[in-house]
Amino acid sequence: MAEPNQSLPVDLFIDLDRSGPVPLYFQISSRIEQAIHDGTLPPGSRLENEVALGNRLGLSRPTIRRAIQELVDKGLLVRRRGIGTQVVHGKVSRGVELTSLYEDLERSGQKPDTRVLSTEIGEADERMAEELGVEVGSPVLHIKRLRSAGGVPIAILDNVLPADFTDIDLGDLSKHGLYQLLRARGVTMRVAKQRIGARDATAHEAGLLDIPKGSAVLTMSRTAFDNSGRAVEWGQHCYRPDLYSFEMTLVER
Amino acid sequence: MAEPNQSLPVDLFIDLDRSGPVPLYFQISSRIEQAIHDGTLPPGSRLENEVALGNRLGLSRPTIRRAIQELVDKGLLVRRRGIGTQVVHGKVSRGVELTSLYEDLERSGQKPDTRVLSTEIGEADERMAEELGVEVGSPVLHIKRLRSAGGVPIAILDNVLPADFTDIDLGDLSKHGLYQLLRARGVTMRVAKQRIGARDATAHEAGLLDIPKGSAVLTMSRTAFDNSGRAVEWGQHCYRPDLYSFEMTLVER
DNA sequence: GTAGACAATATGTCAGGACAATACAACCTA
DNA sequence: TAGGTTGTATTGTCCTGACATATTGTCTAC
């Protein structure tokens, strides 16, 4: 037999903080996720069933279900009715999230560095108006940056923001990520739509990224919306494909 | 003001089928999704609040919440406590799902065509063993295909499947997608991990895809797991970037 | 010995209620 | 008028309880 699916349900000792602001379901799911990552719950192992887990922790089944659902959505667990809940095989990896390249690099321990190529307050052309949901001709902030890590250029970032943000402090752009600046202004990105593709680099891009002219670049264009559903940012980025790629986990619903 | 957020809650007439096998929350979410797509619920409009919607439809609040949550996860709706639930701005587009290129093409009305380049039953090398979670040397089915649409080559597909599938009918491969064949065998893919990148095409790839040698290709490698968490398929694909790209919606949790 | 019926187990769906946290608007006060 | 306070609307979290449905294993009848 290839897989020891017979493994018994694993006990999880969880201290719950009922007074704090952290939801109970989140405390549970975090603890289980940690157990998966540190090997306490190896791939293929079965979780205790929802009812028993709830009884043991003094929680109701909906709370337990919600905690488990979080991890199912992340692709860490699989549920089968009549069977139980199991840990998915395969090494786990961070998925695509609503973060920026800057944060990606910071998290992976690299030191991001940004060179602002140009900033300009102009009028929205037809394409920008469509992407941002504003009227043609309305003021927009157009930013072009070159993002590096460890002195090596990684990506060319071309972003357009609607009128509300034309007063952004451009000096901060070289020290912080765009998403950090937006969040510091109280903007919370909730939904984004993006498209990932590839094409040959232009001569200008090849020069900036320090790659041979005409070689491949990975492209991503994204429109992000805040929690009122309004478009906050439209970006067209191109990445050095040997230094960056997109990783994600898909879950069938 | 750019956005008329004042719009009143929109009424939805929904016939519920309580006897059928379709869950109530799914009937609700489908109906709302349809209303969004056909313009009954325009971007920015507000939904009735959860309690009122539940009362009017004779459903409990958890059921309504679940229906709405489905659409929030899809990136169609945004919830704000104290405010209500609104339709997201921006045109809606299909996200990355656990489907195959074949199904993508079929759905978009194109006629997919597959040329099987080679099939081979061999032994798993180290990389394959790692990706599929099997032992080195165990039998695997290695398939290489060229996928076209309308006579134009779109992608080179290189797939490896574990021992259980070595008896797959290779003749079907030119008529159906790999995922279709797997599903027909009762295999249900539940989770997949994939990485999207880019690189320069090799001379061989350029020839197959009918593009200039050394120009960019879009690459995707994916490992799919069935509902028991076992690896079912590992694929390394490369696409003509002018004919294919990946589109997705990200939702902050 | 095999096939079908049945029991045990686990998740899936749904109801109804309670209180907390947040955002906004209206109001009142300085 | 400006500023803070209060009130109201709405989603967020959590509880209890019930029944439906899918899967597996066991027991029985033939």
XYZ file of C-alpha atoms (C1' of nucleotides) in Angstrom:
566
model
C 0.000 0.000 0.000
C 1.383 3.358 -0.975
C -0.399 5.504 1.559
C -0.963 4.764 5.244
C -4.452 6.194 5.310
C -5.200 4.171 8.371
C -3.570 6.784 10.542
C -5.656 7.538 13.568
C -7.213 10.890 14.264
C -4.634 13.246 15.684
C -5.251 15.117 18.875
C -4.822 18.845 18.859
C -4.332 20.757 22.034
C -5.640 24.209 21.555
C -5.775 27.042 24.042
C -8.687 29.241 23.240
C -8.847 32.922 23.988
C -12.512 33.719 24.276
C -12.053 37.264 25.490
C -9.708 38.528 22.800
C -10.741 39.933 19.446
C -9.545 36.929 17.459
C -12.487 34.811 16.274
C -12.598 31.317 17.653
C -12.816 29.717 14.226
C -9.645 31.555 13.275
C -7.797 30.374 16.350
C -8.760 26.816 15.484
C -7.855 27.021 11.819
C -4.521 28.671 12.598
C -3.649 25.956 15.061
C -4.520 23.212 12.593
C -2.596 24.931 9.827
C 0.418 25.143 12.065
C 0.094 21.462 12.915
C 0.072 20.660 9.207
C 3.154 22.731 8.555
C 5.186 21.438 11.477
C 4.367 17.838 10.651
C 2.101 17.078 13.590
C -0.577 16.388 11.018
C 1.260 14.609 8.203
C -0.189 14.430 4.678
C -2.961 11.881 4.478
C -3.717 11.875 8.193
C -7.291 12.153 9.297
C -8.695 14.859 11.537
C -11.040 14.113 14.388
C -14.593 14.381 13.201
C -16.309 17.717 13.542
C -18.654 16.772 16.351
C -15.979 15.190 18.546
C -13.611 18.072 17.954
C -16.332 20.492 18.946
C -17.125 18.607 22.133
C -13.537 18.338 23.158
C -12.877 22.037 22.655
C -16.195 23.176 24.030
C -17.215 24.688 20.689
C -20.223 24.253 18.498
C -20.085 22.385 15.246
C -20.622 25.449 13.017
C -17.528 27.037 14.521
C -15.478 23.927 13.889
C -16.874 23.641 10.387
C -15.954 27.198 9.605
C -12.400 26.650 10.839
C -12.039 23.570 8.678
C -13.628 25.302 5.719
C -10.949 27.988 5.833
C -8.297 25.350 5.349
C -10.265 23.524 2.689
C -10.437 26.792 0.770
C -6.691 27.141 1.154
C -6.216 23.697 -0.299
C -4.727 22.211 2.856
C -7.580 19.878 3.776
C -10.043 17.725 1.878
C -13.437 16.703 3.182
C -15.444 13.672 2.157
C -18.810 12.943 3.610
C -19.009 9.599 5.292
C -15.222 9.505 5.431
C -13.845 12.456 7.276
C -11.367 15.224 6.743
C -7.817 14.564 5.590
C -4.657 16.541 5.069
C -3.836 16.992 1.382
C -0.665 15.435 0.047
C 2.029 17.458 -1.573
C 4.138 20.227 -0.217
C 2.229 23.316 0.678
C 3.148 26.631 -0.801
C 1.892 30.131 -0.526
C -0.773 30.970 -3.049
C -1.549 34.066 -5.005
C -2.901 36.643 -2.606
C -3.953 40.219 -2.758
C -0.505 41.507 -2.004
C 2.088 43.310 -4.009
C 5.470 42.300 -5.319
C 7.070 44.452 -2.644
C 5.463 42.437 0.129
C 6.229 39.182 -1.656
C 9.903 40.037 -1.688
C 9.960 41.294 1.891
C 8.318 38.125 3.129
C 10.775 35.924 1.316
C 13.611 37.746 3.051
C 14.853 39.695 0.072
C 15.418 43.380 0.273
C 13.235 45.178 -2.251
C 14.475 48.341 -3.825
C 12.462 50.724 -5.950
C 13.556 53.259 -8.501
C 10.856 55.678 -9.566
C 11.155 56.108 -13.296
C 8.441 58.703 -13.709
C 5.322 60.084 -12.093
C 2.791 62.150 -13.883
C -0.653 63.546 -13.246
C -2.512 63.341 -16.470
C -5.921 62.705 -17.933
C -7.418 59.259 -18.234
C -7.424 57.893 -21.740
C -10.055 55.460 -22.919
C -8.294 52.372 -21.656
C -7.600 53.809 -18.218
C -11.155 55.066 -17.918
C -12.483 51.614 -18.731
C -10.203 49.828 -16.302
C -10.700 52.245 -13.427
C -14.364 52.945 -14.003
C -13.860 56.691 -14.236
C -14.694 59.150 -16.984
C -12.337 59.825 -19.878
C -10.280 62.906 -19.156
C -10.562 62.754 -15.375
C -7.262 63.253 -13.542
C -5.178 60.167 -12.858
C -1.793 59.529 -11.312
C 0.511 57.572 -13.571
C 3.528 55.937 -11.924
C 6.358 53.984 -13.509
C 8.807 52.167 -11.277
C 11.622 49.649 -11.499
C 11.653 47.097 -8.695
C 14.872 45.303 -7.777
C 16.040 42.898 -5.125
C 19.647 42.624 -4.092
C 20.593 45.055 -6.811
C 19.106 42.888 -9.552
C 16.157 44.316 -11.483
C 13.090 42.110 -11.235
C 10.112 43.980 -12.580
C 8.867 47.077 -14.348
C 5.736 48.415 -12.686
C 3.349 50.699 -14.504
C 0.412 51.848 -12.382
C -2.501 54.219 -12.807
C -4.563 55.498 -9.879
C -7.763 57.554 -9.923
C -8.051 61.209 -8.941
C -8.399 60.664 -5.188
C -4.795 59.630 -4.944
C -3.094 62.341 -6.943
C -1.832 63.850 -3.679
C 0.138 60.766 -2.749
C 3.622 61.428 -1.418
C 5.805 60.448 -4.305
C 8.934 60.388 -2.171
C 7.571 57.437 -0.234
C 7.352 55.390 -3.401
C 11.020 54.556 -3.342
C 10.867 53.415 0.255
C 7.544 51.584 0.411
C 5.325 49.486 -1.772
C 2.344 51.079 -3.424
C -0.035 48.812 -1.546
C 1.564 49.801 1.749
C 1.018 53.461 0.952
C -2.577 52.860 -0.032
C -3.281 50.887 3.117
C -1.658 53.601 5.211
C -4.203 55.987 3.701
C -6.984 53.739 4.950
C -7.675 52.114 1.618
C -8.420 48.414 1.897
C -8.213 46.370 -1.268
C -10.813 43.629 -1.276
C -11.091 42.261 -4.780
C -8.727 42.253 -7.723
C -8.937 40.921 -11.249
C -5.757 40.050 -12.964
C -4.426 38.470 -16.111
C -1.084 36.743 -16.418
C 0.609 36.333 -19.749
C 3.922 36.570 -21.534
C 5.484 38.339 -24.491
C 8.810 39.389 -25.909
C 10.511 42.257 -24.130
C 10.788 45.581 -25.889
C 14.262 47.069 -26.255
C 13.487 49.550 -23.506
C 12.262 46.842 -21.122
C 15.202 44.622 -21.886
C 17.523 47.452 -20.990
C 15.845 48.149 -17.689
C 15.632 44.488 -16.702
C 19.144 43.721 -17.895
C 18.085 40.867 -20.165
C 18.742 40.232 -23.856
C 16.585 42.257 -26.191
C 13.556 40.288 -27.367
C 13.703 37.621 -24.693
C 10.634 36.594 -22.744
C 8.995 38.627 -19.990
C 6.165 37.545 -17.733
C 3.338 40.056 -17.688
C 0.568 40.737 -15.220
C -2.154 43.323 -15.404
C -4.400 43.863 -12.458
C -7.276 46.063 -11.417
C -7.873 46.258 -7.664
C -11.099 47.337 -6.006
C -11.615 48.627 -2.485
C -14.310 47.432 -0.138
C -16.890 49.724 -1.647
C -16.259 48.134 -5.003
C -14.565 51.165 -6.510
C -11.435 50.683 -8.627
C -8.362 51.817 -6.722
C -5.508 50.831 -8.958
C -4.738 49.514 -12.402
C -1.314 48.116 -13.001
C 0.586 46.624 -15.899
C 3.717 44.871 -14.767
C 6.377 42.864 -16.493
C 8.758 40.551 -14.689
C 12.045 38.870 -15.391
C 10.832 35.295 -15.801
C 13.975 33.752 -14.368
C 13.470 35.627 -11.108
C 9.730 35.618 -10.597
C 6.697 33.410 -11.166
C 3.175 33.094 -9.847
C 2.234 30.252 -7.577
C -1.308 29.351 -6.613
C -3.544 26.669 -5.224
C -6.841 25.877 -6.900
C -9.708 24.261 -5.042
C -12.725 22.661 -6.647
C -15.910 23.768 -4.923
C -20.071 62.291 -7.703
C -18.763 59.472 -9.775
C -20.789 56.619 -8.364
C -24.490 56.597 -7.504
C -24.121 54.492 -4.377
C -27.461 55.716 -3.187
C -29.220 53.053 -5.227
C -31.957 51.368 -3.270
C -31.992 47.702 -2.420
C -33.039 45.701 -5.423
C -35.777 43.142 -5.247
C -35.115 39.654 -6.451
C -37.856 37.235 -7.308
C -36.703 33.744 -6.645
C -38.621 30.501 -7.002
C -37.276 27.960 -4.595
C -37.314 24.239 -5.165
C -37.258 22.717 -1.739
C -37.790 19.145 -2.884
C -35.004 18.920 -5.474
C -31.409 18.010 -4.762
C -30.090 21.516 -5.361
C -29.208 23.222 -2.072
C -31.206 26.299 -1.246
C -28.142 28.469 -0.765
C -27.007 27.501 -4.245
C -30.347 28.381 -5.782
C -30.119 31.790 -4.155
C -26.541 32.484 -5.130
C -27.159 31.372 -8.712
C -30.124 33.656 -9.016
C -28.202 36.609 -7.636
C -25.242 35.886 -9.881
C -27.547 35.800 -12.869
C -29.055 39.105 -11.800
C -25.589 40.605 -11.667
C -24.693 39.341 -15.106
C -27.907 40.414 -16.809
C -27.731 43.874 -15.294
C -30.654 43.574 -12.885
C -28.128 44.239 -10.168
C -25.788 46.851 -11.646
C -22.319 47.447 -10.211
C -22.452 49.411 -6.993
C -26.076 48.560 -6.217
C -26.920 47.351 -2.764
C -28.549 44.062 -1.886
C -31.365 43.773 0.593
C -29.957 43.082 4.020
C -29.591 39.480 5.045
C -32.393 39.380 7.574
C -34.946 40.992 5.296
C -33.967 38.770 2.390
C -34.330 35.747 4.611
C -37.774 36.778 5.819
C -39.044 37.517 2.364
C -37.878 34.201 0.973
C -38.816 32.192 4.037
C -35.214 31.174 4.674
C -32.981 31.431 7.691
C -30.168 33.903 7.874
C -27.374 31.305 7.730
C -28.714 30.087 4.408
C -28.791 33.606 3.012
C -25.341 34.283 4.388
C -23.937 31.215 2.750
C -25.439 32.164 -0.593
C -23.927 35.616 -0.373
C -20.604 34.211 0.795
C -20.342 32.120 -2.358
C -20.502 35.259 -4.447
C -18.140 37.152 -2.172
C -15.635 34.352 -2.675
C -16.123 34.669 -6.417
C -15.368 38.365 -6.210
C -18.821 39.458 -7.342
C -20.016 40.975 -4.077
C -18.432 42.942 -1.276
C -19.741 43.001 2.272
C -19.209 45.741 4.815
C -20.516 45.490 8.313
C -22.779 48.345 9.214
C -23.240 49.147 5.535
C -24.541 46.225 3.601
C -23.649 44.130 0.593
C -22.812 45.670 -2.765
C -22.074 44.489 -6.263
C -18.424 44.956 -7.210
C -17.540 47.325 -10.000
C -15.676 46.242 -13.055
C -16.533 43.732 -15.705
C -16.798 40.205 -14.479
C -14.680 37.518 -15.992
C -14.162 33.851 -15.479
C -11.472 33.028 -12.972
C -8.887 30.317 -12.912
C -10.652 27.091 -12.138
C -9.749 23.480 -11.840
C -10.353 22.803 -15.490
C -8.166 22.032 -18.411
C -7.226 23.958 -21.480
C -9.508 21.686 -23.508
C -12.530 22.740 -21.485
C -11.449 26.366 -21.549
C -11.412 26.315 -25.311
C -14.680 24.415 -25.632
C -16.436 26.863 -23.366
C -15.213 29.848 -25.303
C -16.680 28.358 -28.446
C -13.449 27.323 -30.097
C -12.930 23.853 -31.431
C -10.032 22.181 -29.672
C -7.901 19.721 -31.553
C -5.262 17.456 -30.092
C -2.298 15.777 -31.699
C -0.681 13.133 -29.551
C 3.070 13.548 -29.941
C 4.095 10.590 -27.827
C 2.915 8.288 -25.066
C 5.211 6.166 -23.020
C 5.018 3.993 -19.938
C 8.224 4.476 -18.063
C 9.666 4.698 -14.602
C 9.362 7.765 -12.428
C 12.513 9.792 -12.145
C 13.301 11.809 -9.065
C 11.395 14.889 -10.125
C 8.280 12.940 -11.118
C 8.392 10.930 -7.894
C 8.538 14.117 -5.880
C 5.706 15.817 -7.739
C 3.397 12.804 -7.751
C 4.274 11.511 -4.311
C 5.215 8.050 -5.587
C 8.438 6.125 -5.278
C 11.282 6.556 -7.729
C 11.104 3.860 -10.379
C 7.381 3.181 -10.067
C 5.554 3.010 -13.395
C 4.165 6.246 -14.790
C 2.367 7.228 -17.962
C 4.077 10.023 -19.834
C 2.011 11.874 -22.427
C 3.043 14.665 -24.786
C 0.419 16.437 -26.809
C -0.014 19.456 -29.042
C -3.240 21.337 -28.532
C -4.654 23.517 -31.308
C -7.785 25.521 -31.952
C -9.019 26.306 -35.403
C -5.914 24.720 -36.834
C -3.586 27.060 -34.955
C -1.287 25.481 -32.374
C -1.813 26.912 -28.925
C 0.004 24.787 -26.398
C 2.402 21.927 -25.825
C 1.176 19.677 -23.037
C 3.511 17.368 -21.174
C 1.794 15.233 -18.556
C 2.807 12.472 -16.177
C 0.298 10.219 -14.425
C 0.882 7.611 -11.722
C 0.650 3.865 -12.194
C -3.119 3.549 -11.745
C -3.726 5.227 -15.066
C -1.306 3.373 -17.298
C -4.272 1.533 -18.835
C -5.875 4.711 -20.122
C -7.201 4.499 -23.672
C -4.638 6.474 -25.601
C -6.888 6.721 -28.639
C -9.312 8.875 -26.671
C -6.612 11.443 -26.046
C -6.991 12.958 -29.478
C -10.733 13.293 -29.083
C -11.094 14.338 -25.456
C -9.282 16.353 -22.834
C -7.214 14.549 -20.247
C -9.377 15.857 -17.449
C -12.486 14.585 -19.213
C -10.972 11.115 -19.439
C -9.982 11.156 -15.788
C -13.398 12.276 -14.685
C -14.995 9.594 -16.820
C -12.952 7.090 -14.852
C -14.494 8.409 -11.659
C -11.512 10.487 -10.648
C -12.473 13.832 -9.157
C -9.797 16.465 -8.925
C -10.207 18.564 -5.829
C -7.024 20.526 -5.269
C -4.253 21.611 -7.593
C -1.082 23.564 -7.116
C 0.288 25.427 -10.057
C 2.982 27.847 -11.020
C 2.808 30.232 -13.941
C 5.924 31.641 -15.513
C 7.563 32.448 -18.805
C 10.739 31.687 -20.713
C 12.199 31.656 -24.208
C 10.951 28.895 -26.465
C 13.325 26.118 -27.415
C 13.823 25.475 -31.107
C 11.647 22.375 -30.865
C 8.844 24.220 -29.102
C 9.026 27.111 -31.527
C 8.612 24.682 -34.383
C 5.581 23.009 -32.868
C 3.889 26.264 -31.898
C 4.765 27.965 -35.180
C 6.437 30.931 -33.553
C 9.911 32.440 -34.070
C 12.700 30.557 -32.385
C 13.607 32.063 -29.028
C 10.428 34.093 -28.613
C 8.454 34.045 -25.389
C 6.238 31.202 -24.207
C 3.937 31.210 -21.219
C 4.507 28.214 -18.950
C 2.352 26.501 -16.378
C 3.186 23.495 -14.262
C 0.484 21.926 -12.171
C 0.048 19.018 -9.813
C -3.555 17.943 -9.248
C -4.821 15.912 -6.313
C -7.998 13.849 -6.068
C -10.409 13.978 -3.177
C -8.350 11.562 -1.120
C -5.407 13.896 -1.440
C -3.419 11.635 -3.748
C -1.585 13.171 -6.695
C -3.355 12.348 -9.943
C -1.498 14.311 -12.542
C 1.567 16.451 -13.018
C 1.722 18.613 -16.089
C 4.194 21.019 -17.623
C 2.613 23.088 -20.329
C 3.774 25.894 -22.508
C 1.448 28.223 -24.362
C 1.667 30.649 -27.215
C 1.402 33.910 -25.297
C -0.431 35.729 -28.067
C -3.239 33.163 -27.946
C -3.583 32.312 -24.293
C -3.337 33.908 -20.884
C -4.544 33.233 -17.367
C -7.285 35.292 -15.854
C -8.244 35.252 -12.207
C -10.045 37.067 -9.453
C -8.427 37.515 -6.072
C -10.442 38.106 -2.925
C -9.062 39.390 0.335
C -10.369 37.358 3.246
C -19.156 -18.127 -0.588
C -21.519 -14.330 -2.319
C -24.877 -10.708 -2.570
C -27.956 -7.775 -0.491
C -29.687 -5.444 3.637
C -28.551 -2.870 7.440
C -25.884 -0.260 10.861
C -22.274 2.956 12.018
C -19.931 7.096 10.899
C -19.105 11.426 9.071
C -20.043 15.444 6.522
C -23.895 18.398 4.120
C -27.815 21.307 4.720
C -31.047 24.150 7.222
C -33.524 26.465 11.095
C -33.784 30.016 14.676
C -31.883 32.806 18.112
C -28.571 35.831 20.634
C -25.114 39.171 21.235
C -20.907 41.852 19.385
C -18.706 45.084 16.363
C -18.825 48.539 12.986
C -20.298 52.438 10.063
C -23.095 56.007 9.267
C -26.485 59.597 10.246
C -28.892 62.409 13.176
C -28.807 64.986 17.077
C -27.321 67.733 20.715
C -24.125 70.715 22.948
C -20.422 74.059 23.486
C -20.875 76.330 13.264
C -17.906 72.614 14.921
C -17.436 68.808 17.518
C -18.653 64.980 20.073
C -22.491 61.740 21.424
C -26.120 58.785 20.669
C -28.993 55.876 17.974
C -29.895 52.762 14.193
C -28.869 49.664 10.610
C -26.166 45.902 9.095
C -22.927 42.355 9.022
C -19.785 39.266 12.146
C -19.566 35.630 15.379
C -21.346 31.860 18.006
C -24.732 28.716 19.969
C -28.156 24.617 19.876
C -30.678 21.412 17.456
C -32.379 18.563 13.678
C -32.543 15.874 9.591
C -30.414 14.453 4.923
C -27.009 11.959 2.408
C -22.850 9.538 1.260
C -19.431 5.914 2.399
C -17.754 1.954 4.558
C -17.995 -2.153 6.898
C -20.709 -5.908 8.912
C -24.128 -9.087 9.315
C -27.518 -12.094 7.431
C -29.870 -14.845 4.082
C -29.533 -17.599 0.342
